[in-house]
Every structure is written in C-alpha cells, then in structure tokens.
Amino acid sequence: EVQLVESGGDLVQAGGSLNLSCAASGLSFQDYAITWFRQAPGKELEGVSCLSINDATTYYPDSVKGRFGISRDNPKNTMYLQMNNLKPEDTAVYYCATMVTTICNSENMAIMARVRGPGYWGQGTQVTVLS
C-alpha cells in the first residue's frame, strides 16, 4: 500500500522557519516529480512547490518564492519543504504529493489542486504562524 506521511508542522511566530518532511512507503520518490500543496482555512487548495524527477526544474508561486525551498533525499525516500520568514498568511494544512506528469509548471499544479490528484497524497500537517 502506498503511503505518504507528512511531519514537522508546528506553531511558530511570524518570521520563523519550519522544515516539513514527507516520508514515502510503497513507492520511490526518485521515480516522480514531487510537490507540496497547502489549504488555508476557507481557501482552496494551492500548489506551493514542485521539483522535477532529476531536480532540474522547480516551481514556486509568487506568494512563497524566495522563502520556500523543496528538496528530496532519495536514499531516505523522503521529501522536504524548507519554509523561512513565515507569515500569518502561510497558516494552512500542508500536503505532499507525487506528480503523474513530468513538467513542473503552474498549469499542472492547478490541475492537481482542482482534482486533488491524480498522483498520491499525504494526510497533511498543520502549520500555524502567529503575528
């Protein structure tokens, strides 16, 4: 059975940092482009990061560009989202997911957000940023 399990979410002050982790079983992250999404209270699912299979291409929306960084450790079958200079508007549940397509771009991220698919998704981890 495929499982993705996020961890590392916490309550932090504005300006602080967190590093989220996503550990996979039943699949190998090295075979996929990998992504992070978030859903804030009352908001729709939003893509915040994507990393291509061979780490050649990244995607970040303007809302997090320069503050968030996606990475992977293939031997550990784990992916990460480093979040710096956190803002109250970053408060959300954060989800990791695999991408079926091979291109990290805004269009493919929007498709994933709209259908909550088509790849594998974790259960989410809560990030709360205080002002």
CSV table of N, CA, C and O in Angstrom, one decimal:
chain,number,residue,atom,x,y,z
A,1,GLU,N,0.8,-1.2,0.0
A,1,GLU,CA,0.0,0.0,0.0
A,1,GLU,C,0.9,1.2,0.0
A,1,GLU,O,1.8,1.3,0.8
A,2,VAL,N,0.6,2.2,-0.9
A,2,VAL,CA,1.3,3.4,-0.9
A,2,VAL,C,0.9,4.4,0.2
A,2,VAL,O,-0.3,4.6,0.4
A,3,GLN,N,1.8,4.9,0.9
A,3,GLN,CA,1.5,5.9,1.9
A,3,GLN,C,2.5,7.0,1.9
A,3,GLN,O,3.7,6.8,1.7
A,4,LEU,N,2.1,8.3,2.0
A,4,LEU,CA,2.9,9.4,2.2
A,4,LEU,C,2.5,10.1,3.5
A,4,LEU,O,1.3,10.3,3.8
A,5,VAL,N,3.5,10.3,4.4
A,5,VAL,CA,3.2,10.8,5.7
A,5,VAL,C,4.0,12.1,6.0
A,5,VAL,O,5.2,12.0,6.0
A,6,GLU,N,3.3,13.2,6.2
A,6,GLU,CA,4.0,14.5,6.4
A,6,GLU,C,4.2,14.6,7.9
A,6,GLU,O,3.5,14.1,8.8
A,7,SER,N,5.2,15.4,8.3
A,7,SER,CA,5.5,15.7,9.7
A,7,SER,C,6.3,17.0,9.7
A,7,SER,O,6.7,17.5,8.7
A,8,GLY,N,6.4,17.6,10.9
A,8,GLY,CA,7.1,18.9,11.0
A,8,GLY,C,6.3,20.1,11.2
A,8,GLY,O,6.9,21.2,11.5
A,9,GLY,N,5.0,20.0,11.0
A,9,GLY,CA,4.2,21.2,11.2
A,9,GLY,C,4.1,21.6,12.6
A,9,GLY,O,4.2,20.8,13.5
A,10,ASP,N,4.0,22.9,12.9
A,10,ASP,CA,4.1,23.4,14.3
A,10,ASP,C,3.5,24.8,14.3
A,10,ASP,O,3.0,25.4,13.3
A,11,LEU,N,3.4,25.3,15.5
A,11,LEU,CA,3.0,26.7,15.8
A,11,LEU,C,4.3,27.5,16.0
A,11,LEU,O,5.1,27.3,16.8
A,12,VAL,N,4.4,28.6,15.1
A,12,VAL,CA,5.6,29.4,15.1
A,12,VAL,C,5.2,30.9,15.1
A,12,VAL,O,4.1,31.3,14.6
A,13,GLN,N,6.1,31.8,15.5
A,13,GLN,CA,6.0,33.2,15.3
A,13,GLN,C,6.3,33.6,13.9
A,13,GLN,O,7.1,33.0,13.2
A,14,ALA,N,5.6,34.7,13.5
A,14,ALA,CA,6.0,35.3,12.2
A,14,ALA,C,7.5,35.6,12.1
A,14,ALA,O,8.1,36.1,13.1
A,15,GLY,N,8.0,35.3,11.0
A,15,GLY,CA,9.5,35.4,10.8
A,15,GLY,C,10.3,34.2,11.1
A,15,GLY,O,11.4,34.1,10.7
A,16,GLY,N,9.6,33.2,11.7
A,16,GLY,CA,10.3,31.9,12.0
A,16,GLY,C,10.4,31.0,10.8
A,16,GLY,O,9.9,31.3,9.7
A,17,SER,N,11.0,29.8,11.0
A,17,SER,CA,11.2,28.8,10.0
A,17,SER,C,10.7,27.4,10.4
A,17,SER,O,10.7,27.1,11.6
A,18,LEU,N,10.3,26.6,9.5
A,18,LEU,CA,10.0,25.2,9.7
A,18,LEU,C,10.5,24.4,8.5
A,18,LEU,O,10.6,24.9,7.4
A,19,ASN,N,10.8,23.2,8.8
A,19,ASN,CA,11.2,22.2,7.7
A,19,ASN,C,10.2,21.0,7.8
A,19,ASN,O,10.3,20.3,8.7
A,20,LEU,N,9.3,21.0,6.8
A,20,LEU,CA,8.4,19.9,6.7
A,20,LEU,C,9.0,18.7,6.0
A,20,LEU,O,9.8,18.8,5.1
A,21,SER,N,8.7,17.5,6.5
A,21,SER,CA,9.1,16.2,5.9
A,21,SER,C,8.0,15.4,5.4
A,21,SER,O,6.8,15.5,5.9
A,22,CYS,N,8.2,14.6,4.4
A,22,CYS,CA,7.2,13.7,3.8
A,22,CYS,C,7.9,12.4,3.5
A,22,CYS,O,8.8,12.3,2.6
A,23,ALA,N,7.6,11.3,4.3
A,23,ALA,CA,8.2,10.0,4.1
A,23,ALA,C,7.3,9.1,3.3
A,23,ALA,O,6.1,9.0,3.6
A,24,ALA,N,7.8,8.4,2.3
A,24,ALA,CA,7.0,7.6,1.4
A,24,ALA,C,7.3,6.1,1.7
A,24,ALA,O,8.4,5.7,2.0
A,25,SER,N,6.2,5.3,1.6
A,25,SER,CA,6.4,3.8,1.5
A,25,SER,C,5.5,3.3,0.4
A,25,SER,O,4.5,3.9,0.0
A,26,GLY,N,5.9,2.2,-0.2
A,26,GLY,CA,5.2,1.7,-1.4
A,26,GLY,C,5.5,2.3,-2.7
A,26,GLY,O,4.9,1.9,-3.7
A,27,LEU,N,6.3,3.3,-2.7
A,27,LEU,CA,6.8,4.0,-4.0
A,27,LEU,C,8.1,4.6,-3.7
A,27,LEU,O,8.5,4.8,-2.6
A,28,SER,N,8.8,4.9,-4.8
A,28,SER,CA,10.1,5.5,-4.7
A,28,SER,C,10.0,6.9,-5.3
A,28,SER,O,9.6,7.1,-6.4
A,29,PHE,N,10.4,7.9,-4.4
A,29,PHE,CA,10.3,9.3,-4.9
A,29,PHE,C,11.2,9.6,-6.1
A,29,PHE,O,10.9,10.5,-6.8
A,30,GLN,N,12.2,8.8,-6.3
A,30,GLN,CA,13.1,9.1,-7.4
A,30,GLN,C,12.4,8.8,-8.8
A,30,GLN,O,13.0,9.3,-9.8
A,31,ASP,N,11.3,8.2,-8.8
A,31,ASP,CA,10.5,7.9,-10.0
A,31,ASP,C,9.5,9.0,-10.3
A,31,ASP,O,8.7,8.9,-11.3
A,32,TYR,N,9.4,10.1,-9.5
A,32,TYR,CA,8.3,11.0,-9.6
A,32,TYR,C,8.9,12.5,-9.5
A,32,TYR,O,9.8,12.7,-8.8
A,33,ALA,N,8.2,13.4,-10.2
A,33,ALA,CA,8.2,14.8,-9.8
A,33,ALA,C,7.4,14.9,-8.5
A,33,ALA,O,6.4,14.2,-8.3
A,34,ILE,N,7.9,15.7,-7.6
A,34,ILE,CA,7.3,15.8,-6.2
A,34,ILE,C,6.8,17.2,-6.0
A,34,ILE,O,7.3,18.2,-6.5
A,35,THR,N,5.7,17.3,-5.2
A,35,THR,CA,5.0,18.6,-5.0
A,35,THR,C,4.6,18.8,-3.5
A,35,THR,O,4.5,17.8,-2.7
A,36,TRP,N,4.4,20.1,-3.2
A,36,TRP,CA,3.8,20.4,-1.9
A,36,TRP,C,2.6,21.3,-2.2
A,36,TRP,O,2.7,22.2,-3.1
A,37,PHE,N,1.5,21.1,-1.5
A,37,PHE,CA,0.3,22.0,-1.6
A,37,PHE,C,-0.1,22.4,-0.2
A,37,PHE,O,0.4,21.8,0.8
A,38,ARG,N,-0.9,23.4,-0.1
A,38,ARG,CA,-1.5,23.8,1.2
A,38,ARG,C,-2.9,24.3,1.0
A,38,ARG,O,-3.4,24.7,-0.1
A,39,GLN,N,-3.7,24.2,2.1
A,39,GLN,CA,-5.0,24.6,2.2
A,39,GLN,C,-5.2,25.4,3.4
A,39,GLN,O,-5.2,24.9,4.5
A,40,ALA,N,-5.5,26.7,3.3
A,40,ALA,CA,-5.7,27.6,4.4
A,40,ALA,C,-7.2,27.6,4.8
A,40,ALA,O,-8.0,27.2,3.9
A,41,PRO,N,-7.6,28.0,6.0
A,41,PRO,CA,-9.0,28.0,6.3
A,41,PRO,C,-9.8,28.8,5.4
A,41,PRO,O,-9.5,30.0,5.1
A,42,GLY,N,-10.9,28.2,4.9
A,42,GLY,CA,-11.8,28.9,3.9
A,42,GLY,C,-11.2,29.1,2.6
A,42,GLY,O,-11.9,29.8,1.7
A,43,LYS,N,-10.1,28.6,2.2
A,43,LYS,CA,-9.4,28.8,0.9
A,43,LYS,C,-9.4,27.4,0.2
A,43,LYS,O,-9.5,26.4,0.7
A,44,GLU,N,-9.1,27.6,-1.1
A,44,GLU,CA,-9.0,26.4,-2.0
A,44,GLU,C,-7.5,25.9,-1.9
A,44,GLU,O,-6.6,26.6,-1.5
A,45,LEU,N,-7.4,24.6,-2.3
A,45,LEU,CA,-6.0,24.0,-2.3
A,45,LEU,C,-5.1,24.8,-3.3
A,45,LEU,O,-5.5,25.2,-4.4
A,46,GLU,N,-3.9,25.1,-2.8
A,46,GLU,CA,-2.9,25.9,-3.5
A,46,GLU,C,-1.6,25.2,-3.6
A,46,GLU,O,-1.0,24.7,-2.6
A,47,GLY,N,-1.1,25.0,-4.9
A,47,GLY,CA,0.3,24.5,-5.0
A,47,GLY,C,1.3,25.5,-4.6
A,47,GLY,O,1.3,26.6,-5.0
A,48,VAL,N,2.3,25.0,-3.8
A,48,VAL,CA,3.4,25.9,-3.3
A,48,VAL,C,4.8,25.5,-3.8
A,48,VAL,O,5.7,26.3,-3.6
A,49,SER,N,4.9,24.3,-4.3
A,49,SER,CA,6.3,23.9,-4.8
A,49,SER,C,6.2,22.6,-5.6
A,49,SER,O,5.3,21.8,-5.4
A,50,CYS,N,7.1,22.5,-6.5
A,50,CYS,CA,7.3,21.3,-7.4
A,50,CYS,C,8.8,21.1,-7.7
A,50,CYS,O,9.5,22.1,-7.9
A,51,LEU,N,9.2,19.9,-7.7
A,51,LEU,CA,10.6,19.5,-8.1
A,51,LEU,C,10.5,18.4,-9.1
A,51,LEU,O,9.9,17.3,-8.8
A,52,SER,N,11.2,18.5,-10.2
A,52,SER,CA,11.2,17.5,-11.3
A,52,SER,C,11.9,16.3,-10.8
A,52,SER,O,12.7,16.3,-9.8
A,53,ILE,N,11.8,15.2,-11.6
A,53,ILE,CA,12.3,13.9,-11.2
A,53,ILE,C,13.8,14.0,-11.0
A,53,ILE,O,14.3,13.4,-9.9
A,54,ASN,N,14.6,14.6,-11.8
A,54,ASN,CA,16.0,14.7,-11.7
A,54,ASN,C,16.5,16.0,-11.1
A,54,ASN,O,17.6,16.4,-11.3
A,55,ASP,N,15.6,16.8,-10.5
A,55,ASP,CA,15.9,18.0,-9.8
A,55,ASP,C,16.3,19.1,-10.7
A,55,ASP,O,17.0,20.0,-10.3
A,56,ALA,N,15.9,19.0,-12.0
A,56,ALA,CA,16.3,20.0,-12.9
A,56,ALA,C,15.5,21.3,-13.0
A,56,ALA,O,15.9,22.3,-13.4
A,57,THR,N,14.2,21.1,-12.5
A,57,THR,CA,13.2,22.2,-12.6
A,57,THR,C,12.5,22.3,-11.4
A,57,THR,O,12.1,21.3,-10.7
A,58,THR,N,12.2,23.6,-10.9
A,58,THR,CA,11.4,23.8,-9.8
A,58,THR,C,10.2,24.8,-10.2
A,58,THR,O,10.3,25.5,-11.2
A,59,TYR,N,9.2,24.8,-9.3
A,59,TYR,CA,8.1,25.7,-9.5
A,59,TYR,C,7.7,26.2,-8.1
A,59,TYR,O,7.6,25.5,-7.1
A,60,TYR,N,7.6,27.6,-8.0
A,60,TYR,CA,7.1,28.2,-6.8
A,60,TYR,C,6.1,29.3,-7.2
A,60,TYR,O,6.5,30.1,-8.1
A,61,PRO,N,5.0,29.5,-6.6
A,61,PRO,CA,4.2,30.7,-6.9
A,61,PRO,C,4.8,31.9,-6.2
A,61,PRO,O,5.6,31.8,-5.3
A,62,ASP,N,4.3,33.1,-6.7
A,62,ASP,CA,4.9,34.3,-6.2
A,62,ASP,C,4.7,34.5,-4.7
A,62,ASP,O,5.5,35.1,-4.0
A,63,SER,N,3.7,33.9,-4.1
A,63,SER,CA,3.4,34.0,-2.7
A,63,SER,C,4.4,33.4,-1.8
A,63,SER,O,4.6,33.8,-0.6
A,64,VAL,N,5.2,32.4,-2.3
A,64,VAL,CA,6.2,31.8,-1.5
A,64,VAL,C,7.6,31.9,-2.1
A,64,VAL,O,8.6,31.5,-1.4
A,65,LYS,N,7.8,32.3,-3.3
A,65,LYS,CA,9.1,32.4,-4.0
A,65,LYS,C,10.1,33.2,-3.2
A,65,LYS,O,9.8,34.3,-2.7
A,66,GLY,N,11.3,32.6,-3.0
A,66,GLY,CA,12.3,33.2,-2.2
A,66,GLY,C,12.3,32.9,-0.7
A,66,GLY,O,13.2,33.2,0.0
A,67,ARG,N,11.2,32.3,-0.3
A,67,ARG,CA,11.0,31.9,1.1
A,67,ARG,C,11.0,30.4,1.3
A,67,ARG,O,11.4,29.9,2.4
A,68,PHE,N,10.4,29.7,0.4
A,68,PHE,CA,10.2,28.2,0.5
A,68,PHE,C,11.2,27.5,-0.4
A,68,PHE,O,11.5,28.0,-1.5
A,69,GLY,N,11.7,26.3,0.0
A,69,GLY,CA,12.6,25.5,-0.9
A,69,GLY,C,12.2,24.0,-0.8
A,69,GLY,O,12.1,23.5,0.3
A,70,ILE,N,12.0,23.4,-1.9
A,70,ILE,CA,11.7,22.0,-2.0
A,70,ILE,C,13.0,21.2,-2.2
A,70,ILE,O,13.8,21.6,-3.0
A,71,SER,N,13.1,20.0,-1.6
A,71,SER,CA,14.2,19.1,-1.9
A,71,SER,C,13.8,17.7,-1.6
A,71,SER,O,12.7,17.4,-1.1
A,72,ARG,N,14.7,16.7,-1.9
A,72,ARG,CA,14.4,15.3,-1.7
A,72,ARG,C,15.7,14.6,-1.3
A,72,ARG,O,16.8,15.1,-1.6
A,73,ASP,N,15.6,13.5,-0.5
A,73,ASP,CA,16.7,12.6,-0.2
A,73,ASP,C,16.3,11.3,-0.7
A,73,ASP,O,15.5,10.5,0.0
A,74,ASN,N,16.7,10.9,-1.9
A,74,ASN,CA,16.2,9.6,-2.5
A,74,ASN,C,16.6,8.4,-1.7
A,74,ASN,O,15.7,7.5,-1.5
A,75,PRO,N,17.8,8.3,-1.1
A,75,PRO,CA,18.1,7.1,-0.3
A,75,PRO,C,17.2,6.9,0.9
A,75,PRO,O,16.9,5.8,1.3
A,76,LYS,N,16.7,8.1,1.5
A,76,LYS,CA,15.8,8.0,2.6
A,76,LYS,C,14.4,8.0,2.1
A,76,LYS,O,13.5,7.9,3.0
A,77,ASN,N,14.1,8.1,0.8
A,77,ASN,CA,12.8,8.1,0.3
A,77,ASN,C,11.9,9.2,1.0
A,77,ASN,O,10.8,8.9,1.4
A,78,THR,N,12.5,10.4,1.2
A,78,THR,CA,11.8,11.4,1.9
A,78,THR,C,12.0,12.7,1.1
A,78,THR,O,13.0,13.0,0.5
A,79,MET,N,10.9,13.6,1.2
A,79,MET,CA,11.0,14.9,0.6
A,79,MET,C,10.7,15.9,1.6
A,79,MET,O,10.2,15.6,2.7
A,80,TYR,N,11.2,17.2,1.4
A,80,TYR,CA,11.2,18.2,2.4
A,80,TYR,C,10.6,19.5,1.8
A,80,TYR,O,10.7,19.8,0.6
A,81,LEU,N,10.1,20.4,2.7
A,81,LEU,CA,9.8,21.7,2.3
A,81,LEU,C,10.3,22.6,3.4
A,81,LEU,O,9.8,22.7,4.5
A,82,GLN,N,11.4,23.4,3.1
A,82,GLN,CA,12.0,24.3,4.0
A,82,GLN,C,11.3,25.6,3.8
A,82,GLN,O,11.2,26.2,2.7
A,83,MET,N,10.7,26.2,4.9
A,83,MET,CA,9.9,27.4,4.9
A,83,MET,C,10.6,28.4,5.8
A,83,MET,O,10.8,28.2,7.0
A,84,ASN,N,11.0,29.5,5.3
A,84,ASN,CA,11.7,30.6,6.0
A,84,ASN,C,10.8,31.9,6.0
A,84,ASN,O,10.0,32.1,5.1
A,85,ASN,N,11.1,32.8,6.9
A,85,ASN,CA,10.4,34.0,7.0
A,85,ASN,C,8.9,33.8,6.9
A,85,ASN,O,8.2,34.5,6.2
A,86,LEU,N,8.4,33.0,7.8
A,86,LEU,CA,7.0,32.6,7.7
A,86,LEU,C,6.1,33.8,8.1
A,86,LEU,O,6.4,34.6,8.9
A,87,LYS,N,4.9,33.9,7.4
A,87,LYS,CA,3.9,34.9,7.6
A,87,LYS,C,2.6,34.3,8.1
A,87,LYS,O,2.3,33.1,7.8
A,88,PRO,N,1.8,35.1,8.7
A,88,PRO,CA,0.5,34.6,9.2
A,88,PRO,C,-0.3,34.0,8.0
A,88,PRO,O,-1.1,33.0,8.2
A,89,GLU,N,-0.2,34.5,6.8
A,89,GLU,CA,-1.0,34.0,5.7
A,89,GLU,C,-0.5,32.7,5.2
A,89,GLU,O,-1.1,32.1,4.3
A,90,ASP,N,0.7,32.2,5.7
A,90,ASP,CA,1.1,30.8,5.4
A,90,ASP,C,0.4,29.8,6.3
A,90,ASP,O,0.7,28.6,6.0
A,91,THR,N,-0.4,30.2,7.2
A,91,THR,CA,-1.1,29.2,8.0
A,91,THR,C,-2.0,28.4,7.2
A,91,THR,O,-2.8,28.9,6.4
A,92,ALA,N,-1.8,27.1,7.3
A,92,ALA,CA,-2.6,26.1,6.4
A,92,ALA,C,-2.2,24.7,6.8
A,92,ALA,O,-1.2,24.5,7.5
A,93,VAL,N,-3.0,23.8,6.3
A,93,VAL,CA,-2.5,22.4,6.3
A,93,VAL,C,-1.7,22.1,5.0
A,93,VAL,O,-2.1,22.5,3.9
A,94,TYR,N,-0.5,21.6,5.2
A,94,TYR,CA,0.4,21.3,4.1
A,94,TYR,C,0.4,19.9,3.7
A,94,TYR,O,0.5,19.0,4.6
A,95,TYR,N,0.3,19.6,2.4
A,95,TYR,CA,0.3,18.2,1.9
A,95,TYR,C,1.4,18.0,0.9
A,95,TYR,O,1.7,18.9,0.1
A,96,CYS,N,2.0,16.8,1.0
A,96,CYS,CA,2.9,16.4,-0.1
A,96,CYS,C,2.2,15.5,-1.1
A,96,CYS,O,1.2,14.8,-0.7
A,97,ALA,N,2.7,15.5,-2.3
A,97,ALA,CA,2.0,14.7,-3.3
A,97,ALA,C,3.0,14.4,-4.5
A,97,ALA,O,3.9,15.1,-4.7
A,98,THR,N,2.8,13.2,-5.1
A,98,THR,CA,3.5,12.9,-6.3
A,98,THR,C,2.8,13.4,-7.6
A,98,THR,O,1.6,13.6,-7.6
A,99,MET,N,3.6,13.7,-8.6
A,99,MET,CA,3.0,14.3,-9.8
A,99,MET,C,3.1,13.2,-10.9
A,99,MET,O,4.1,12.6,-11.1
A,100,VAL,N,2.0,12.9,-11.6
A,100,VAL,CA,1.9,11.9,-12.7
A,100,VAL,C,2.6,12.5,-13.9
A,100,VAL,O,3.4,11.7,-14.6
A,101,THR,N,2.4,13.8,-14.2
A,101,THR,CA,3.1,14.4,-15.4
A,101,THR,C,4.5,14.7,-15.0
A,101,THR,O,4.9,14.5,-13.8
A,102,THR,N,5.3,15.1,-16.0
A,102,THR,CA,6.7,15.3,-15.7
A,102,THR,C,7.2,16.7,-15.7
A,102,THR,O,8.4,17.0,-15.5
A,103,ILE,N,6.3,17.7,-15.9
A,103,ILE,CA,6.6,19.1,-16.0
A,103,ILE,C,6.1,19.8,-14.8
A,103,ILE,O,4.9,19.8,-14.5
A,104,CYS,N,7.0,20.5,-14.1
A,104,CYS,CA,6.7,21.4,-13.0
A,104,CYS,C,6.3,22.8,-13.6
A,104,CYS,O,7.2,23.5,-14.0
A,105,ASN,N,5.0,23.1,-13.6
A,105,ASN,CA,4.6,24.4,-14.0
A,105,ASN,C,3.3,24.7,-13.4
A,105,ASN,O,2.6,23.9,-12.8
A,106,SER,N,2.8,26.0,-13.5
A,106,SER,CA,1.6,26.4,-12.8
A,106,SER,C,0.4,25.7,-13.3
A,106,SER,O,-0.5,25.4,-12.6
A,107,GLU,N,0.4,25.4,-14.6
A,107,GLU,CA,-0.8,24.7,-15.2
A,107,GLU,C,-1.0,23.3,-14.6
A,107,GLU,O,-2.1,23.0,-14.2
A,108,ASN,N,0.1,22.6,-14.5
A,108,ASN,CA,0.0,21.2,-14.0
A,108,ASN,C,-0.3,21.2,-12.5
A,108,ASN,O,-1.1,20.4,-12.0
A,109,MET,N,0.2,22.2,-11.8
A,109,MET,CA,-0.1,22.4,-10.4
A,109,MET,C,-1.6,22.7,-10.2
A,109,MET,O,-2.2,22.2,-9.2
A,110,ALA,N,-2.1,23.6,-11.0
A,110,ALA,CA,-3.5,23.9,-10.9
A,110,ALA,C,-4.4,22.7,-11.1
A,110,ALA,O,-5.5,22.6,-10.5
A,111,ILE,N,-4.1,21.9,-12.1
A,111,ILE,CA,-4.9,20.7,-12.4
A,111,ILE,C,-4.9,19.8,-11.1
A,111,ILE,O,-5.9,19.3,-10.7
A,112,MET,N,-3.7,19.6,-10.5
A,112,MET,CA,-3.6,18.7,-9.3
A,112,MET,C,-4.5,19.3,-8.2
A,112,MET,O,-5.2,18.6,-7.5
A,113,ALA,N,-4.4,20.6,-8.0
A,113,ALA,CA,-5.2,21.2,-7.0
A,113,ALA,C,-6.7,21.1,-7.2
A,113,ALA,O,-7.5,20.9,-6.3
A,114,ARG,N,-7.1,21.2,-8.4
A,114,ARG,CA,-8.6,21.2,-8.8
A,114,ARG,C,-9.1,19.8,-8.5
A,114,ARG,O,-10.3,19.7,-8.0
A,115,VAL,N,-8.4,18.7,-8.8
A,115,VAL,CA,-8.9,17.4,-8.7
A,115,VAL,C,-8.3,16.6,-7.4
A,115,VAL,O,-8.7,15.5,-7.2
A,116,ARG,N,-7.5,17.3,-6.7
A,116,ARG,CA,-6.7,16.6,-5.6
A,116,ARG,C,-6.2,15.3,-6.1
A,116,ARG,O,-6.5,14.2,-5.6
A,117,GLY,N,-5.5,15.4,-7.2
A,117,GLY,CA,-4.9,14.2,-7.8
A,117,GLY,C,-4.0,14.7,-9.0
A,117,GLY,O,-3.6,15.9,-9.0
A,118,PRO,N,-3.7,13.8,-9.9
A,118,PRO,CA,-4.1,12.4,-9.9
A,118,PRO,C,-3.1,11.4,-9.2
A,118,PRO,O,-3.2,10.2,-9.3
A,119,GLY,N,-2.0,12.0,-8.6
A,119,GLY,CA,-1.0,11.1,-8.0
A,119,GLY,C,-1.4,10.7,-6.6
A,119,GLY,O,-2.5,10.7,-6.2
A,120,TYR,N,-0.3,10.4,-5.8
A,120,TYR,CA,-0.5,10.0,-4.4
A,120,TYR,C,-0.4,11.2,-3.5
A,120,TYR,O,0.5,12.1,-3.7
A,121,TRP,N,-1.2,11.3,-2.4
A,121,TRP,CA,-1.2,12.4,-1.5
A,121,TRP,C,-1.1,12.0,-0.1
A,121,TRP,O,-1.6,10.9,0.3
A,122,GLY,N,-0.4,12.8,0.8
A,122,GLY,CA,-0.4,12.5,2.2
A,122,GLY,C,-1.6,13.1,2.9
A,122,GLY,O,-2.5,13.7,2.3
A,123,GLN,N,-1.6,12.9,4.2
A,123,GLN,CA,-2.7,13.3,5.0
A,123,GLN,C,-2.7,14.8,5.5
A,123,GLN,O,-3.7,15.3,6.0
A,124,GLY,N,-1.5,15.4,5.4
A,124,GLY,CA,-1.4,16.8,5.8
A,124,GLY,C,-0.8,17.0,7.1
A,124,GLY,O,-0.9,16.1,8.0
A,125,THR,N,-0.1,18.1,7.3
A,125,THR,CA,0.4,18.6,8.6
A,125,THR,C,0.1,20.0,8.8
A,125,THR,O,0.3,20.8,7.9
A,126,GLN,N,-0.3,20.4,10.0
A,126,GLN,CA,-0.7,21.8,10.3
A,126,GLN,C,0.4,22.7,10.5
A,126,GLN,O,1.3,22.4,11.4
A,127,VAL,N,0.4,23.8,9.9
A,127,VAL,CA,1.4,24.9,10.1
A,127,VAL,C,0.6,26.1,10.5
A,127,VAL,O,-0.3,26.6,9.8
A,128,THR,N,0.9,26.7,11.7
A,128,THR,CA,0.2,27.9,12.2
A,128,THR,C,1.2,28.9,12.5
A,128,THR,O,2.2,28.7,13.3
A,129,VAL,N,1.1,30.1,11.9
A,129,VAL,CA,2.0,31.2,12.1
A,129,VAL,C,1.3,32.4,12.8
A,129,VAL,O,0.3,32.9,12.3
A,130,LEU,N,1.9,32.8,13.9
A,130,LEU,CA,1.3,33.8,14.8
A,130,LEU,C,1.9,35.2,14.4
A,130,LEU,O,3.1,35.3,14.0
A,131,SER,N,1.1,36.2,14.4
A,131,SER,CA,1.5,37.6,14.1
A,131,SER,C,2.1,38.2,15.4
A,131,SER,O,1.9,37.7,16.5
